[in-house]
Amino acid sequence: MKKYLALLLALVMVFALAACGESAPAPAAAPADTGSSAPADTGSSAPEVKTYKVGVAIYQFDDNFMTLYRNELQDYLKSLETDTVKYDITIVDGKNDMAEQNNQIDNFITQGMDAIILNLVQTSSADAAIAKIVDAGIPCILINREPLGDNGDESYAGILDNATVCYVGADARQSGTYQGEIIADLPNHGDINGDGKVSYIMIEGDPENVDAQYRTQFSIKALQDAGITVECLDDQIGNWALAKGQEICANDLAKFGDAVEVVFCNNDAMALGAAAAITAAGRTVGEDIYLVGVDALEECQQMVADGTMTGTVLNDHIGQSHTAVDVTVAALAGEAINNYYWVDYVKVTK
Ligand code: GAL
């Protein structure tokens, strides 16, 4: 009988312990601090999520190329999110107004951004804008508009010496050179009327932008380097815009007529405008006139394939935006970053 009672007691105890276990506090509760240095048991607790705030200031939303760029940048940064790392992205439109962009930078700093990706409205204002960001201890990733020193010196120590500032872009000299080579490589080297020189018009982007300066300069240099004589009929500012490209080209075709053999556009948006003016003037690309741009917008790639544009140069918005994001993520992780990251242009011809 005693034996039977002992067994019963043992069973009751086992049952009581099991019941206790079931009602024990959930392991999610933080373990009491035992003073030991052992890592806390995070067992089944939800992982801690870190959200980084990234501010992106674009010089102007109303720009074909920068629209592709900013959409890709946002999508790619979002694609890098994990269960524990999130990115809270704010993208603002500088409306091509440096005062507006300065306010936006101030707001980013007040909002406590963890990194700022900056597409400057005015590269001449780079110093002041970047100094504010650096003083606030925020990594600054410059994109698309490379700031140059007063002497045009690329290693602009004043800005880019800083360990948390870098420039991600493409070397605009390369794009200009490719434009010139596309013309130089034609069977008649761009000299349609056979008078021994290539007569061209140049439609430029924003004159403060080094992309515009270099494309203008290096496209012509490539022709000259190939031993070709050139004649500039007109050189006008189109500010990267389709409507301006169309207007300038239409005026020049009316003024110079058949003398215009090549239309150089610093970008494809302006080349699209120029293409419309060329058609309206009854001219035919590939027969009595040549047309080149830069960016390789989808429409322009199609036109090159169709022969309604002589060529363009791929401005790799995917490569550039991904590099900018990768560098941002590295800076957020506290990793060392370089001062320059270059992405190649690619020639696009039929
Ligand atoms: C250039 C591009 C232009 C325009 C400009 C804005 O690289 O070719 O189309 O987007 O950047 O800064």
XYZ file of C-alpha atoms and ligand atoms in Angstrom:
362
model
C 0.000 0.000 0.000
C 2.859 2.359 0.893
C 4.452 1.544 -2.426
C 1.221 2.384 -4.203
C 0.949 5.743 -2.379
C 4.585 6.645 -3.244
C 3.923 5.914 -6.910
C 0.780 8.045 -6.838
C 2.689 10.916 -5.226
C 5.433 10.680 -7.835
C 2.857 10.803 -10.623
C 1.137 13.844 -9.080
C 4.519 15.635 -8.875
C 5.377 14.893 -12.491
C 1.975 16.135 -13.573
C 2.287 19.282 -11.429
C 5.718 20.092 -12.915
C 4.449 19.610 -16.439
C 1.492 21.885 -15.734
C 3.870 24.448 -14.258
C 5.981 24.287 -17.389
C 3.021 25.012 -19.575
C 2.078 28.100 -17.646
C 5.643 29.323 -17.405
C 6.219 32.874 -18.777
C 6.881 33.014 -22.473
C 10.583 32.864 -23.274
C 10.211 36.171 -25.123
C 10.501 37.934 -21.788
C 13.969 39.317 -21.416
C 16.033 37.173 -19.152
C 16.897 38.736 -15.854
C 20.285 40.354 -15.918
C 22.467 37.874 -14.176
C 25.484 40.047 -14.565
C 27.033 37.462 -16.811
C 28.510 38.502 -20.121
C 26.800 35.664 -21.980
C 24.731 36.900 -24.914
C 21.032 37.307 -24.189
C 18.910 34.399 -25.358
C 16.920 35.793 -28.262
C 15.500 32.325 -28.932
C 12.128 32.719 -30.575
C 11.894 36.521 -30.070
C 11.264 38.730 -33.139
C 14.557 39.952 -34.666
C 15.407 43.609 -34.152
C 14.704 45.672 -37.272
C 17.031 48.536 -38.176
C 15.544 51.197 -40.445
C 17.941 53.576 -42.220
C 16.636 56.897 -43.437
C 18.006 57.780 -46.875
C 17.368 61.209 -48.403
C 17.695 61.568 -52.171
C 17.806 65.087 -53.648
C 17.341 65.113 -57.445
C 18.161 68.303 -59.367
C 14.890 68.158 -61.297
C 12.209 65.474 -61.677
C 11.322 66.816 -65.135
C 14.318 65.175 -66.861
C 13.953 61.948 -68.871
C 17.270 60.418 -67.909
C 17.141 61.349 -64.227
C 13.620 59.910 -64.005
C 14.896 56.508 -65.145
C 17.810 56.895 -62.747
C 15.780 57.797 -59.663
C 13.172 55.064 -60.221
C 15.903 52.453 -60.583
C 17.709 53.806 -57.515
C 14.575 53.521 -55.386
C 13.670 50.034 -56.645
C 17.181 48.718 -56.164
C 17.568 50.093 -52.627
C 14.185 48.579 -51.699
C 15.277 45.233 -53.180
C 18.179 45.119 -50.720
C 15.878 45.161 -47.686
C 16.008 42.136 -45.443
C 13.971 40.994 -42.428
C 16.223 43.039 -40.206
C 17.336 45.966 -42.406
C 14.847 48.406 -43.955
C 15.330 51.631 -45.930
C 13.041 54.573 -45.519
C 13.648 56.584 -48.719
C 12.615 60.189 -49.245
C 13.157 61.552 -52.774
C 12.720 65.275 -53.383
C 12.550 67.432 -56.531
C 15.000 70.351 -56.590
C 13.031 71.869 -59.504
C 16.342 73.061 -60.959
C 16.523 75.674 -58.196
C 19.582 75.677 -55.910
C 17.794 77.678 -53.174
C 15.065 75.037 -53.113
C 17.663 72.265 -52.970
C 19.504 73.971 -50.109
C 16.258 73.982 -48.107
C 15.765 70.326 -48.902
C 19.266 69.514 -47.662
C 18.579 71.467 -44.441
C 15.373 69.481 -43.976
C 17.180 66.197 -44.560
C 19.670 67.125 -41.835
C 16.884 68.120 -39.413
C 15.047 64.882 -40.181
C 18.165 62.943 -39.174
C 18.858 61.196 -42.479
C 21.449 58.428 -42.137
C 22.758 59.068 -45.679
C 22.121 61.639 -48.407
C 22.338 60.962 -52.138
C 22.797 64.296 -53.867
C 22.247 65.229 -57.521
C 23.311 68.873 -57.343
C 21.344 71.621 -59.074
C 24.490 73.746 -59.302
C 27.884 72.155 -59.043
C 29.323 75.597 -58.253
C 27.390 75.382 -54.960
C 28.859 71.988 -54.140
C 31.237 73.223 -51.435
C 28.613 74.818 -49.205
C 25.995 72.110 -49.696
C 28.389 69.271 -48.959
C 30.004 71.027 -45.995
C 26.615 71.131 -44.236
C 26.110 67.423 -44.754
C 29.624 66.528 -43.638
C 29.322 68.754 -40.537
C 26.163 66.867 -39.611
C 28.153 63.606 -39.801
C 26.060 62.237 -42.669
C 27.629 60.304 -45.577
C 27.101 62.164 -48.868
C 26.951 60.311 -52.173
C 27.093 62.717 -55.123
C 25.566 61.471 -58.359
C 25.298 62.502 -62.028
C 26.779 66.014 -61.771
C 30.439 65.903 -60.971
C 31.694 68.946 -59.058
C 34.975 70.264 -60.408
C 37.505 72.554 -58.811
C 37.868 76.142 -60.010
C 40.649 75.057 -62.328
C 38.571 72.203 -63.672
C 40.801 69.853 -61.720
C 39.076 66.556 -61.316
C 40.682 65.590 -58.023
C 38.713 68.247 -56.261
C 40.357 67.783 -52.906
C 38.243 70.422 -51.175
C 35.186 68.274 -51.486
C 36.150 64.735 -52.158
C 38.989 64.367 -49.688
C 36.427 63.730 -47.030
C 36.114 60.108 -46.038
C 32.314 60.155 -46.158
C 31.872 61.948 -49.487
C 32.109 60.383 -52.929
C 31.077 60.873 -56.535
C 29.396 58.147 -58.579
C 29.119 58.872 -62.288
C 30.330 58.368 -65.808
C 33.231 60.210 -67.436
C 31.509 62.596 -69.837
C 34.649 62.886 -71.964
C 34.105 59.278 -72.967
C 30.521 59.962 -74.134
C 31.646 62.966 -76.198
C 34.474 60.976 -77.754
C 32.050 58.175 -78.676
C 29.692 60.651 -80.364
C 32.528 62.007 -82.482
C 33.746 58.509 -83.336
C 30.272 57.460 -84.477
C 30.409 60.237 -87.087
C 34.090 59.735 -87.954
C 33.450 56.026 -88.576
C 30.761 56.683 -91.224
C 31.876 55.890 -94.803
C 31.876 59.633 -95.674
C 33.085 60.630 -92.168
C 30.101 62.974 -91.860
C 31.011 65.027 -94.924
C 27.794 64.530 -96.890
C 28.328 67.236 -99.523
C 31.978 66.332 -100.045
C 33.312 69.850 -99.480
C 36.127 68.576 -97.280
C 34.643 69.581 -93.942
C 31.960 68.453 -91.541
C 29.501 71.294 -90.894
C 27.590 70.760 -87.687
C 25.314 72.309 -85.119
C 25.793 71.618 -81.411
C 22.827 71.533 -79.020
C 24.143 71.729 -75.466
C 22.710 70.722 -72.098
C 22.950 72.872 -68.983
C 26.185 74.858 -69.481
C 27.161 74.535 -65.837
C 27.064 70.782 -66.072
C 30.406 69.200 -66.878
C 28.576 66.557 -68.933
C 27.511 69.300 -71.339
C 30.954 70.903 -71.459
C 32.834 67.669 -72.025
C 30.400 66.216 -74.559
C 30.571 69.422 -76.591
C 34.343 69.544 -76.468
C 35.222 65.874 -76.875
C 32.794 65.025 -79.691
C 34.501 67.616 -81.881
C 37.960 66.658 -80.629
C 37.326 63.047 -81.741
C 36.571 64.265 -85.266
C 39.684 66.439 -85.322
C 41.803 63.632 -83.889
C 40.612 61.526 -86.821
C 41.994 64.205 -89.155
C 38.596 65.644 -90.059
C 38.106 69.384 -90.635
C 35.072 70.792 -88.847
C 32.893 73.857 -89.182
C 30.575 74.916 -86.368
C 27.451 76.540 -87.842
C 25.788 77.094 -84.478
C 26.167 76.171 -80.809
C 23.167 76.735 -78.550
C 21.999 75.853 -75.052
C 19.062 73.429 -74.959
C 19.186 72.688 -71.204
C 18.665 68.945 -71.769
C 15.050 69.576 -72.833
C 13.225 68.065 -75.829
C 11.298 71.241 -76.693
C 14.458 73.363 -76.716
C 16.256 70.792 -78.888
C 13.413 70.935 -81.379
C 13.312 74.733 -81.423
C 17.076 75.159 -81.886
C 17.290 72.506 -84.585
C 14.271 73.886 -86.475
C 15.753 77.410 -86.467
C 19.149 76.188 -87.631
C 17.715 74.057 -90.422
C 15.704 77.046 -91.608
C 18.770 79.273 -91.441
C 21.515 77.001 -92.792
C 19.481 74.515 -94.842
C 21.439 71.714 -96.519
C 24.695 73.036 -95.112
C 23.878 71.255 -91.827
C 25.440 67.815 -92.098
C 25.564 66.712 -88.454
C 23.384 67.547 -85.437
C 25.232 66.858 -82.182
C 22.975 66.800 -79.120
C 24.423 66.543 -75.617
C 21.562 64.189 -74.710
C 18.794 62.090 -76.243
C 15.876 64.187 -75.026
C 17.164 67.079 -77.152
C 17.921 64.643 -79.992
C 14.273 63.535 -79.929
C 13.300 67.179 -80.410
C 15.904 67.586 -83.152
C 14.579 64.447 -84.882
C 11.110 65.993 -85.025
C 12.570 69.205 -86.498
C 14.572 67.202 -89.064
C 11.442 65.363 -90.215
C 9.432 68.603 -90.313
C 12.133 70.175 -92.500
C 11.851 67.288 -94.965
C 15.351 66.017 -94.224
C 16.242 62.320 -93.823
C 18.678 61.002 -91.230
C 21.253 58.708 -92.791
C 20.753 60.275 -96.229
C 21.165 64.036 -96.063
C 21.873 64.601 -92.363
C 23.254 62.778 -89.296
C 21.975 62.945 -85.714
C 23.660 61.771 -82.497
C 22.704 61.949 -78.820
C 23.677 60.502 -75.442
C 21.718 58.412 -72.872
C 20.292 55.631 -75.084
C 16.715 56.266 -74.004
C 14.539 53.373 -75.153
C 12.921 55.462 -77.925
C 16.343 56.445 -79.212
C 17.670 52.890 -79.211
C 14.705 52.035 -81.405
C 15.414 55.011 -83.687
C 19.033 53.928 -84.072
C 17.819 50.438 -85.016
C 15.354 51.995 -87.511
C 17.996 54.335 -88.908
C 16.169 57.541 -87.916
C 19.033 58.393 -85.578
C 22.684 57.834 -86.495
C 23.773 56.778 -83.021
C 23.658 57.391 -79.314
C 25.748 56.517 -76.261
C 24.393 54.453 -73.386
C 24.481 56.464 -70.172
C 24.093 53.481 -67.883
C 21.475 54.576 -65.337
C 21.221 51.045 -64.009
C 24.950 50.679 -63.367
C 25.180 54.176 -61.894
C 22.144 53.919 -59.620
C 23.141 50.470 -58.367
C 26.674 51.651 -57.658
C 25.319 54.695 -55.809
C 23.098 52.441 -53.690
C 25.849 49.890 -53.010
C 28.159 52.673 -51.851
C 25.379 54.138 -49.681
C 24.768 50.768 -48.055
C 28.506 50.367 -47.422
C 28.682 53.838 -45.865
C 25.657 53.054 -43.672
C 27.449 49.934 -42.468
C 30.396 52.134 -41.521
C 32.637 50.706 -44.220
C 35.310 52.857 -45.878
C 34.310 54.259 -49.259
C 36.400 55.562 -52.165
C 36.134 59.097 -53.498
C 35.225 58.119 -57.072
C 33.187 55.349 -58.660
C 33.082 55.336 -62.484
C 30.621 53.564 -64.741
C 31.421 53.161 -68.455
C 29.468 54.611 -71.357
C 28.709 52.312 -74.291
C 28.469 53.281 -77.983
C 25.129 52.474 -79.607
C 25.024 52.215 -83.416
C 23.072 50.116 -85.880
C 23.243 63.762 -68.090
C 22.204 63.184 -69.027
C 21.192 64.228 -69.364
C 20.639 64.864 -68.114
C 21.766 65.340 -67.215
C 21.239 65.891 -65.919
O 24.168 62.785 -67.733
O 22.824 62.741 -70.187
O 20.152 63.673 -70.135
O 19.867 63.926 -67.440
O 22.641 64.272 -66.945
O 22.287 66.306 -65.105
